[in-house]
Coordinates of C-alpha atoms and ligand atoms in Angstrom, one line a residue:
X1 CA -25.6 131.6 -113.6
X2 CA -27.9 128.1 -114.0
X3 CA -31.1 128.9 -115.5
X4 CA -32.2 126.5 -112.4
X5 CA -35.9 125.6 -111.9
X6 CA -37.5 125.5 -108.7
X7 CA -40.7 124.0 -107.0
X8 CA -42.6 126.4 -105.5
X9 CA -43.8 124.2 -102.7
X10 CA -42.0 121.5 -101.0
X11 CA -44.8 119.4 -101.0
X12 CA -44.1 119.5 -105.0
X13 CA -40.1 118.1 -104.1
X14 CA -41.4 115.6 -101.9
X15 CA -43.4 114.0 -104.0
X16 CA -40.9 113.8 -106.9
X17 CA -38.5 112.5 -104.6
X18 CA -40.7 110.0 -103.6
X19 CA -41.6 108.9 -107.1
X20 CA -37.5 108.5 -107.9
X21 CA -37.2 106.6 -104.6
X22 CA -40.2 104.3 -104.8
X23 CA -39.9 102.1 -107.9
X24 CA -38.7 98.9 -108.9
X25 CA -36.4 98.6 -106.3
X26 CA -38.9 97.8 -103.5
X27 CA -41.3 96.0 -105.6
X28 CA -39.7 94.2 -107.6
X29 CA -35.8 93.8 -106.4
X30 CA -36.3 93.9 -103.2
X31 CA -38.6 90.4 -103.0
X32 CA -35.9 89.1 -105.9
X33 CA -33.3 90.2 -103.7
X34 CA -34.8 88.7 -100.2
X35 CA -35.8 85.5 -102.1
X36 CA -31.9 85.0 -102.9
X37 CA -30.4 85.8 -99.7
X38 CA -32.0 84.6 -97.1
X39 CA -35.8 86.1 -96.1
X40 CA -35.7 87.5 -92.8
X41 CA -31.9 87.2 -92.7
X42 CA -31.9 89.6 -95.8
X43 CA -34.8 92.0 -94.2
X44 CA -33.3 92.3 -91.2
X45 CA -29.9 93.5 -92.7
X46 CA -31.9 95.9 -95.5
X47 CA -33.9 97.6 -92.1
X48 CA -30.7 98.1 -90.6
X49 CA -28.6 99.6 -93.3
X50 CA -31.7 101.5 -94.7
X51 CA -32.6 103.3 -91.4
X52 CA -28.6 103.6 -90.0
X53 CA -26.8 104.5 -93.5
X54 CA -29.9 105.1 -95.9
X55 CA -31.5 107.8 -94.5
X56 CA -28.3 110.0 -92.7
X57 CA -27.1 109.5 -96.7
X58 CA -30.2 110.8 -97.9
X59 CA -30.2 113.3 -95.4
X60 CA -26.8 114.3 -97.1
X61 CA -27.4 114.2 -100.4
X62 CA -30.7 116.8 -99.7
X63 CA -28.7 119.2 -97.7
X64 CA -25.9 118.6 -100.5
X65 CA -28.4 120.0 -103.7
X66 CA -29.6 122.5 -101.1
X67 CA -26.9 124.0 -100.6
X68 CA -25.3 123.8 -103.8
X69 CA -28.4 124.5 -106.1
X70 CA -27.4 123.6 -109.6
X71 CA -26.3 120.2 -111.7
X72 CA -24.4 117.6 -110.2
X73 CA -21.7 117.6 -112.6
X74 CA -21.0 121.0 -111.2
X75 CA -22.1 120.7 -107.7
X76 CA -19.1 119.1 -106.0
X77 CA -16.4 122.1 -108.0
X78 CA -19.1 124.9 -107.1
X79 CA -19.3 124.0 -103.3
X80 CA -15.8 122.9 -102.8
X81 CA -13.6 125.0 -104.9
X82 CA -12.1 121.6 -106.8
X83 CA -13.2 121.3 -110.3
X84 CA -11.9 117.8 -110.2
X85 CA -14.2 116.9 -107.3
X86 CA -17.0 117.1 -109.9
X87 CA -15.8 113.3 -111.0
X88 CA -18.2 112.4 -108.0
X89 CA -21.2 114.0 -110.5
X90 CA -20.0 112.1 -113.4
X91 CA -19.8 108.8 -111.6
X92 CA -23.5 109.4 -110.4
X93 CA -24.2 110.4 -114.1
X94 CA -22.6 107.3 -115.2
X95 CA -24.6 105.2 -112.6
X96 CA -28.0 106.5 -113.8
X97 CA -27.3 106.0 -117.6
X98 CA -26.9 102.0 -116.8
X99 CA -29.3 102.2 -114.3
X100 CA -32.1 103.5 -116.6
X101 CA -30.7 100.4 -119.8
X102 CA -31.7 97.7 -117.2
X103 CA -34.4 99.4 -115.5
X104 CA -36.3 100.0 -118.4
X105 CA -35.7 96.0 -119.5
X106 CA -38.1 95.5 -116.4
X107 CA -40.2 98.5 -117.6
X108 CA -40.7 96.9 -121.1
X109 CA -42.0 93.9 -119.2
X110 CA -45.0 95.9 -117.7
X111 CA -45.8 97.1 -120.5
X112 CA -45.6 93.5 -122.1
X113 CA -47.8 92.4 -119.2
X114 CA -50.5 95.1 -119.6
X115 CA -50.6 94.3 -123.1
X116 CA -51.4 90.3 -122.7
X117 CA -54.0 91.5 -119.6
X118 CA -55.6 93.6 -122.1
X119 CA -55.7 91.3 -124.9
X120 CA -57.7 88.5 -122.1
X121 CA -60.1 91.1 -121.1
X122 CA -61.5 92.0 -124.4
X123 CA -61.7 88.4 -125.3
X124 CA -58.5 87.8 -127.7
X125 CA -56.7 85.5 -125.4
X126 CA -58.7 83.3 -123.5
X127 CA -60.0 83.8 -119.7
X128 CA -57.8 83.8 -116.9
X129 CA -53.9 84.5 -116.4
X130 CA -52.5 81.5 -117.0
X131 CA -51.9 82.7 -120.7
X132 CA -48.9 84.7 -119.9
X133 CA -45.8 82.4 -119.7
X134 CA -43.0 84.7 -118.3
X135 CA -40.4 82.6 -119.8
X136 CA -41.5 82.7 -123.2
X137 CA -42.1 87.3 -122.9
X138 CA -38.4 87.2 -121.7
X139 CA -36.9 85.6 -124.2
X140 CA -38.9 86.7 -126.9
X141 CA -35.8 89.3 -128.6
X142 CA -38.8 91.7 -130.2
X143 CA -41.2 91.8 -127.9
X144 CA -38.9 92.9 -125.3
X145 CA -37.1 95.2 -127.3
X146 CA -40.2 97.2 -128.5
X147 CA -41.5 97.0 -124.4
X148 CA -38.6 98.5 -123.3
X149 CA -38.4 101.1 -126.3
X150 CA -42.0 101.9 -125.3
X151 CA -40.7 102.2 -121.4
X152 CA -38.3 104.6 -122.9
X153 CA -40.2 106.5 -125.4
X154 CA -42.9 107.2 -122.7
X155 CA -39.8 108.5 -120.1
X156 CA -38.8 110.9 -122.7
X157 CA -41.7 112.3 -124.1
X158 CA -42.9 113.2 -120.6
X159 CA -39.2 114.5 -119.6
X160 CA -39.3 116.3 -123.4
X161 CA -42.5 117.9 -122.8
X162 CA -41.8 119.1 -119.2
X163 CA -45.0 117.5 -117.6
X164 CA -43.4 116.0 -114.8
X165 CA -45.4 118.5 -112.7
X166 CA -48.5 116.8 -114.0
X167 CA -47.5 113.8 -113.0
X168 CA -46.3 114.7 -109.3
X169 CA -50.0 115.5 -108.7
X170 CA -51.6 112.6 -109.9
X171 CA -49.4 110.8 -107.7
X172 CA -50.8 111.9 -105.2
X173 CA -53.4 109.8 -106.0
X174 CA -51.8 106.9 -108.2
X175 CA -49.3 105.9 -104.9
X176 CA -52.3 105.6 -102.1
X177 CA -53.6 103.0 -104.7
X178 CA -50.9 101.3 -105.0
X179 CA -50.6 100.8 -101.3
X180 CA -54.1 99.7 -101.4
X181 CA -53.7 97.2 -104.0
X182 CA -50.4 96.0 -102.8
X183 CA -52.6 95.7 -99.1
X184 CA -55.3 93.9 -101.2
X185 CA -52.8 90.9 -102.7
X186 CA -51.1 90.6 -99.0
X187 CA -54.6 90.0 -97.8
X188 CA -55.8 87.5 -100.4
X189 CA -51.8 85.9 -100.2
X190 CA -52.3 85.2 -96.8
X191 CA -55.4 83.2 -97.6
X192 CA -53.7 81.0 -99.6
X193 CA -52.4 77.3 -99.0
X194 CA -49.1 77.4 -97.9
X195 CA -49.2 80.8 -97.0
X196 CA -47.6 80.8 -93.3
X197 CA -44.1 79.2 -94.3
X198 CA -43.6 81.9 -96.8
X199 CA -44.4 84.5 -94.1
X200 CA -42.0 82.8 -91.9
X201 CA -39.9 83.0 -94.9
X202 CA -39.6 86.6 -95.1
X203 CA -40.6 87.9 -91.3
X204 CA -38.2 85.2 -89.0
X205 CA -35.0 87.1 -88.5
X206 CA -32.9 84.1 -89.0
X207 CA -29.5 85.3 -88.2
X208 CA -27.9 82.2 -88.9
X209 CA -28.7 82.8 -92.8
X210 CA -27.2 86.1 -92.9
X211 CA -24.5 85.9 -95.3
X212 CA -21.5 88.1 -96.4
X213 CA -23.2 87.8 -99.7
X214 CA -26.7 88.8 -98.6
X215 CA -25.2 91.5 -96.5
X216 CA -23.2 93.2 -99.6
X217 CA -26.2 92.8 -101.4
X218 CA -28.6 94.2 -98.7
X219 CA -26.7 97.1 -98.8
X220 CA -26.8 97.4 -102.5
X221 CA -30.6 97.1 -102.3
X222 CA -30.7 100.4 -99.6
X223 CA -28.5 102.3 -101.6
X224 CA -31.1 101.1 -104.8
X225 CA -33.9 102.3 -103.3
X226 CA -33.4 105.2 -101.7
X227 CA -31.7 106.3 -105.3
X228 CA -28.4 107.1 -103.3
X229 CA -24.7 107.8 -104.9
X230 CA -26.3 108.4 -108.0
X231 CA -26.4 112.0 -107.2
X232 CA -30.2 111.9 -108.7
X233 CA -31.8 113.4 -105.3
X234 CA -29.4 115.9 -105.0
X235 CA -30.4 117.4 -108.3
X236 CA -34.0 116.9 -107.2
X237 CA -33.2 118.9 -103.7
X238 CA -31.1 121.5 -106.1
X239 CA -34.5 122.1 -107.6
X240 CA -35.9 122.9 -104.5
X241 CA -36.1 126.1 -102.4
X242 CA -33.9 126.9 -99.4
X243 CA -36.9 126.9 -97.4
X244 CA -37.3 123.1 -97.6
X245 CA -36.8 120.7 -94.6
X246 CA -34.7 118.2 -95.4
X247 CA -34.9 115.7 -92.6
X248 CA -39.0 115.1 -92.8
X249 CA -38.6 114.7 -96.6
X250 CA -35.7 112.3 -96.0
X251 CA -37.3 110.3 -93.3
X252 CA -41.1 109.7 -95.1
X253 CA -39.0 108.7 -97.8
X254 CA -37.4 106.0 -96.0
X255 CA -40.4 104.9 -94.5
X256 CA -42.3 104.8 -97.5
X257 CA -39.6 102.7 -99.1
X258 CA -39.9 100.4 -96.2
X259 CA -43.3 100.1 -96.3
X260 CA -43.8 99.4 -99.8
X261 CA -41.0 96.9 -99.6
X262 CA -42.4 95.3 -96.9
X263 CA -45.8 95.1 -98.0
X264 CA -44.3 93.7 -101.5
X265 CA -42.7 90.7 -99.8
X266 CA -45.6 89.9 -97.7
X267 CA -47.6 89.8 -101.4
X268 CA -45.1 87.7 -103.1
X269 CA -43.7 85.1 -100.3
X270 CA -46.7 83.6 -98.6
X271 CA -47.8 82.8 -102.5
X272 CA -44.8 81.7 -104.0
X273 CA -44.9 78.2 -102.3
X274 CA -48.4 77.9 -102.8
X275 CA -48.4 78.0 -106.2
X276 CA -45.2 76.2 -106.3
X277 CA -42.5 79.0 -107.6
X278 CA -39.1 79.3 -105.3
X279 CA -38.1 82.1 -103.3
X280 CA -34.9 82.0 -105.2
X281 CA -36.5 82.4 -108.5
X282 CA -35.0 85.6 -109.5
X283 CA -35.9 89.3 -111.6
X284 CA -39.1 86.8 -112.8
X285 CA -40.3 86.2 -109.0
X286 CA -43.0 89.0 -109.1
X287 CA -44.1 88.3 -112.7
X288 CA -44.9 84.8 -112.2
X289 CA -46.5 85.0 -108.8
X290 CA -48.7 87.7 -108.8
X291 CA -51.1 87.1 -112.0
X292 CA -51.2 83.9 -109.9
X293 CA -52.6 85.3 -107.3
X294 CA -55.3 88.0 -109.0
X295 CA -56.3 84.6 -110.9
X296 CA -57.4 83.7 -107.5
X297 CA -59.8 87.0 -107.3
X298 CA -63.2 87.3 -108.9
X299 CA -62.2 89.9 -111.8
X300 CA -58.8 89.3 -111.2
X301 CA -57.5 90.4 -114.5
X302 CA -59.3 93.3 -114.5
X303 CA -57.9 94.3 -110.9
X304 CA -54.1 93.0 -112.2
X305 CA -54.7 95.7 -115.3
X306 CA -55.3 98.4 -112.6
X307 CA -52.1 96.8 -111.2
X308 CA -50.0 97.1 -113.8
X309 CA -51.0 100.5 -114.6
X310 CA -50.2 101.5 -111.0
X311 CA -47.3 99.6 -111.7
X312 CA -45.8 101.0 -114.5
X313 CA -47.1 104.7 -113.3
X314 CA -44.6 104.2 -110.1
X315 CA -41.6 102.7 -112.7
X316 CA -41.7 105.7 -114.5
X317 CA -42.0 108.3 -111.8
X318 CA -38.5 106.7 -111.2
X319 CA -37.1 106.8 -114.9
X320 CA -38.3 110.0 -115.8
X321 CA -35.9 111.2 -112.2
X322 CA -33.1 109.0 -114.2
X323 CA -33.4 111.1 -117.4
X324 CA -34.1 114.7 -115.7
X325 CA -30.7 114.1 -114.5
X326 CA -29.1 113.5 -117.5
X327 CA -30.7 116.4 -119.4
X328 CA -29.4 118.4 -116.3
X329 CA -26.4 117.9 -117.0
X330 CA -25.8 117.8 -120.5
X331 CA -27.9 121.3 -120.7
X332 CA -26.5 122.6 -117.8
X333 CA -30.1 123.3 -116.6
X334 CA -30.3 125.4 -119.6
X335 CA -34.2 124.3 -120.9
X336 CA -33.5 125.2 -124.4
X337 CA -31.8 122.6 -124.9
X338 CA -34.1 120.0 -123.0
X339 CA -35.4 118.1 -126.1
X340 CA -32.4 117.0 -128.6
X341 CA -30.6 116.0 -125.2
X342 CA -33.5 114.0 -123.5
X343 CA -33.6 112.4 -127.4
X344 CA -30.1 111.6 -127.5
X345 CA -29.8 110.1 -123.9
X346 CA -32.9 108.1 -124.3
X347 CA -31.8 106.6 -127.8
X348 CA -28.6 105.9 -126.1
X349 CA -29.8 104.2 -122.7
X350 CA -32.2 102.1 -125.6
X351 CA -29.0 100.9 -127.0
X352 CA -27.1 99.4 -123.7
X353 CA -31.0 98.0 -122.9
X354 CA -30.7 95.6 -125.5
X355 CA -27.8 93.5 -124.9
X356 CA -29.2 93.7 -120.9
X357 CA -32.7 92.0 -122.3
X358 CA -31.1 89.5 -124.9
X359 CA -28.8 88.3 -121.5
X360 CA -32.2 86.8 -120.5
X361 CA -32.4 84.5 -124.3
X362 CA -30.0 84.5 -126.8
X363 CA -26.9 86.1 -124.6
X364 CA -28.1 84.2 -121.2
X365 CA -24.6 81.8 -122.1
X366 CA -22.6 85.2 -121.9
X367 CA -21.6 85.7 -118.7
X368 CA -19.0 88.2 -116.3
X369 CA -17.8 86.6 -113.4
X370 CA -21.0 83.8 -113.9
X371 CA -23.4 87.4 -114.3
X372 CA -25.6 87.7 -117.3
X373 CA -25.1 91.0 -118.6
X374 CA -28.5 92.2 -116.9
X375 CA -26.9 91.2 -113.9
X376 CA -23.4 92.6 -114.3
X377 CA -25.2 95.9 -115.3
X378 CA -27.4 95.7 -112.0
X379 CA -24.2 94.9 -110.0
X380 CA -21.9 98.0 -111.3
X381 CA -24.3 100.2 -110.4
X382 CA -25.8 98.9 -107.3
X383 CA -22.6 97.6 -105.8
X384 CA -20.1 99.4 -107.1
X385 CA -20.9 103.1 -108.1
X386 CA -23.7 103.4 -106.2
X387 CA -21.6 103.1 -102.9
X388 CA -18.4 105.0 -104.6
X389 CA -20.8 108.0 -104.9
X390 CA -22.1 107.7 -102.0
X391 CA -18.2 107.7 -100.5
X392 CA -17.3 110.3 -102.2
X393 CA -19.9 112.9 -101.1
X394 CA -19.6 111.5 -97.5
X395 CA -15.7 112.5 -97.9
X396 CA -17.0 116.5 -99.4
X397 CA -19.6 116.5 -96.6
X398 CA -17.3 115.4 -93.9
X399 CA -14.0 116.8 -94.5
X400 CA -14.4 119.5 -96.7
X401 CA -18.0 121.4 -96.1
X402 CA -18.2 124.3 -93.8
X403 CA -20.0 123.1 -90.8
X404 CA -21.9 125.9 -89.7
X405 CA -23.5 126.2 -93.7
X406 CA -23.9 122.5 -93.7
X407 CA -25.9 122.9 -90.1
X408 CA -28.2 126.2 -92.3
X409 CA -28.7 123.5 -94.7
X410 CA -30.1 120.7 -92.0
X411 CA -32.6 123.5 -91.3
X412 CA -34.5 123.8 -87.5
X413 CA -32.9 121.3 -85.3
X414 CA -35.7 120.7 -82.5
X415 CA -34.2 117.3 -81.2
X416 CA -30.5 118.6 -81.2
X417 CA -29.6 115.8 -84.7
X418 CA -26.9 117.5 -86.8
X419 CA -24.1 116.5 -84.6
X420 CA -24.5 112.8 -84.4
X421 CA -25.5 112.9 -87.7
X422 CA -22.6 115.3 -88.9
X423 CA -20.2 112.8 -87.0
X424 CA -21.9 109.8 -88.7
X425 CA -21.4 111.2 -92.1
X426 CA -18.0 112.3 -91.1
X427 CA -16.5 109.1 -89.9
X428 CA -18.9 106.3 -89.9
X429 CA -21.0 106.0 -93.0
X430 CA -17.2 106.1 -94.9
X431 CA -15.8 103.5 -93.0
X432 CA -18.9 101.5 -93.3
X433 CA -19.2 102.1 -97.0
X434 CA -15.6 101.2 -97.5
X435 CA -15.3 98.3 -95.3
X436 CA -18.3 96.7 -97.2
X437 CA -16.7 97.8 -100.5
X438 CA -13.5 95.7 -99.6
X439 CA -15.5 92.8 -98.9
X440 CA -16.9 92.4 -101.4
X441 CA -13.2 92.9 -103.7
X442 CA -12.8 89.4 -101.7
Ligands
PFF501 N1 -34.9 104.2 -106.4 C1 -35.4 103.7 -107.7 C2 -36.1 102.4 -107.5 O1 -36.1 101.8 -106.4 O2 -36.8 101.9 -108.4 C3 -34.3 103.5 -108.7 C4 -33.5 104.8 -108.9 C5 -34.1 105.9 -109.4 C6 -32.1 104.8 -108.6 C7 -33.4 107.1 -109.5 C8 -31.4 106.0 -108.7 C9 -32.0 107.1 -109.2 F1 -31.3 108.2 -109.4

């Protein structure tokens, strides 16, 4: 028997879900990402497989932890009667521990950030923003290494301590901010010189530009995002009661996501030629752009402090979902344990973060297939494991589930949903996943 915790309310598993899904991805990969491949060609191509395969996956992997209600190195073996099936938890678990070395790289960064802002507004540094030279934070070896060390100290001393809880209410709080701010920097953006080609940049659907590239990649972003394959939201819906409705979490999720990536792309783009950066500038878009743009506001570094806090808060929502999963598993949900295991992982995860941030100085020569190591690490996950996961559970759901307890699972059906979307998971959403995975072999 799991000594399994649950949320009393589902208003308490929405909003952790949300912070997992709402991250990094959409405000800081997915401009990266569209800058790359394309603008509109990219957006339109993220829309699609975020709405058509993101959110019937999500959908899944809820009903999935609902119905199975304990780790997800267990999950797969417990509903299915296969032990071996549980390789589908260990991938996701595998997934996460990478995810979190990189992601906290970009974490450390923040924190880097909202160090230098500070220093400016109590007079060490001199006035203004321009003092922060992203090139010389990135490949400064210590100064990254302590950032994301601090990313990942912070991570587990809140999963250690058990005050996620805490933090799911103040998000209630810290998220409509960050919409407001992130509305705040469209609106001055949009001011700016230049402004309208970099909204044309990132709104015209320019199907011409889509590329097989942009499309692997587009996927790779949804699947980012939405945290799906890692198996991460279906520990999240294991914690959560049977009463829970899994479709209305699944879709404000989505929508959220969209929204924030949106709103993210329509702060960055109509600046970036105005202050003369490139779309195609890479994982430093946001960081060179933005304190560009608050240096444009009257108390701009104050309001980019408030930023970065909101920032940082919404990166570690995420994080903190990345480590609950692996103190999930490696306790078997058994909270005695919760402290050496969230030490271990985290001291582990800081180990593979260091060669990801050095790939950006000293190791940017050392590359896999032309990646840096940052990149490689991104490109496992997001291409590769993510979407293996995600096939894998499709194939349980689909050919192996009971129907009739996956349909108890999709709760109340009102609009009559769980057969297109049971046949979607059962033939579609593989072939889709597959035929993208094979492409991208080529
Ligand atoms: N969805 C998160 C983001 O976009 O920042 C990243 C993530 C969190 C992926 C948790 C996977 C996960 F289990």
């Amino acid at each position: 028997m799991d000594n399994q915790s649950q949320w009393k309310s589902s208003t308490g598993f929405i909003l952790a879900s949300a912070g997992s899904a709402i991250g990094l991805g959409a405000m800081w990969k997915f401009p990266y990402m569209a800058g790359i491949y394309g603008g509109g060609a990219f957006l339109i191509m993220f829309l699609l497989f975020t709405i058509i395969v993101g959110l019937p996956l999500l959908i899944m992997e809820f009903a999935v932890g609902k119905m199975g209600q304990t780790y997800t190195t267990r999950i797969y073996g417990k509903l299915t009667n296969k032990k071996w099936l549980n390789v589908i938890g260990w991938n996701g678990n595998l997934a996460v521990f990478i995810l979190f070395g990189f992601y906290s790289v970009i974490g450390g960064w923040i924190i880097i950030y909202m160090v230098e802002v500070f220093q400016q507004l109590i007079g060490i540094k001199p006035p203004g923003l321009d003092h922060i030279k992203f090139e010389e934070v990135i490949t400064d070896p210590a100064l990254t290494i302590i950032g994301q060390g601090l990313f990942i100290f912070i991570t587990m001393g809140i999963v250690m301590l058990g005050v996620e809880k805490g933090l799911e209410k103040a998000s209630k709080i810290m998220m409509p901010l960050l919409f407001i701010f992130l509305i705040i920097i469209v609106a001055k953006s949009l001011t700016l010189e230049g402004a309208m080609s970099g909204l044309r940049y990132i709104l015209e659907p320019r199907v011409k530009d889509i590329s097989v590239k942009g499309t692997l990649f587009a996927l790779g972003q949804s699947f980012f995002t939405l945290s799906l394959g890692t198996t991460g939201m279906i520990t999240y819906a294991s914690y959560a009661s049977k009463e829970m409705t899994i479709k209305t979490s699944a879709l404000s999720i989505v929508v959220m996501n969209i929204i924030v990536s949106l709103l993210a792309g329509l702060a960055i783009f109509p600046a970036t030629e105005a202050f003369g950066f490139k779309p195609t500038d890479g994982p430093g878009l946001l960081f060179k752009v933005l304190p560009q743009v608050f240096n444009q506001m009257s108390l701009g570094s104050v309001f980019y402090f408030i930023f970065l806090i909101l920032f940082l808060f919404a990166a570690l929502t995420s994080s903190i979902s990345l480590l609950e999963l692996n103190v999930s598993n490696f306790t078997k949900n058994n909270n005695d344990h919760r402290k050496p295991v969230a030490i271990i992982a985290s001291i582990l995860v800081f180990l593979i973060s260091i060669p990801a941030t050095l790939s950006f100085g000293s190791l940017n020569g050392f590359r896999i297939f032309g990646l840096t190591l940052f990149d490689c690490m991104d490109f496992v996950v997001s291409n590769i494991l993510m979407p293996l996961g995600a096939l894998g559970t499709t194939l349980v759901v689909g050919q192996l589930l009971d129907k009739d307890a996956l349909k108890v699972s999709f709760g109340k059906d009102r609009f009559n949903l769980f057969r297109p979307w049971y046949y979607l998971v059962k033939y579609i959403l593989p072939l889709v996943i597959i035929i993208v995975f094979i492409m991208q072999l080529i």
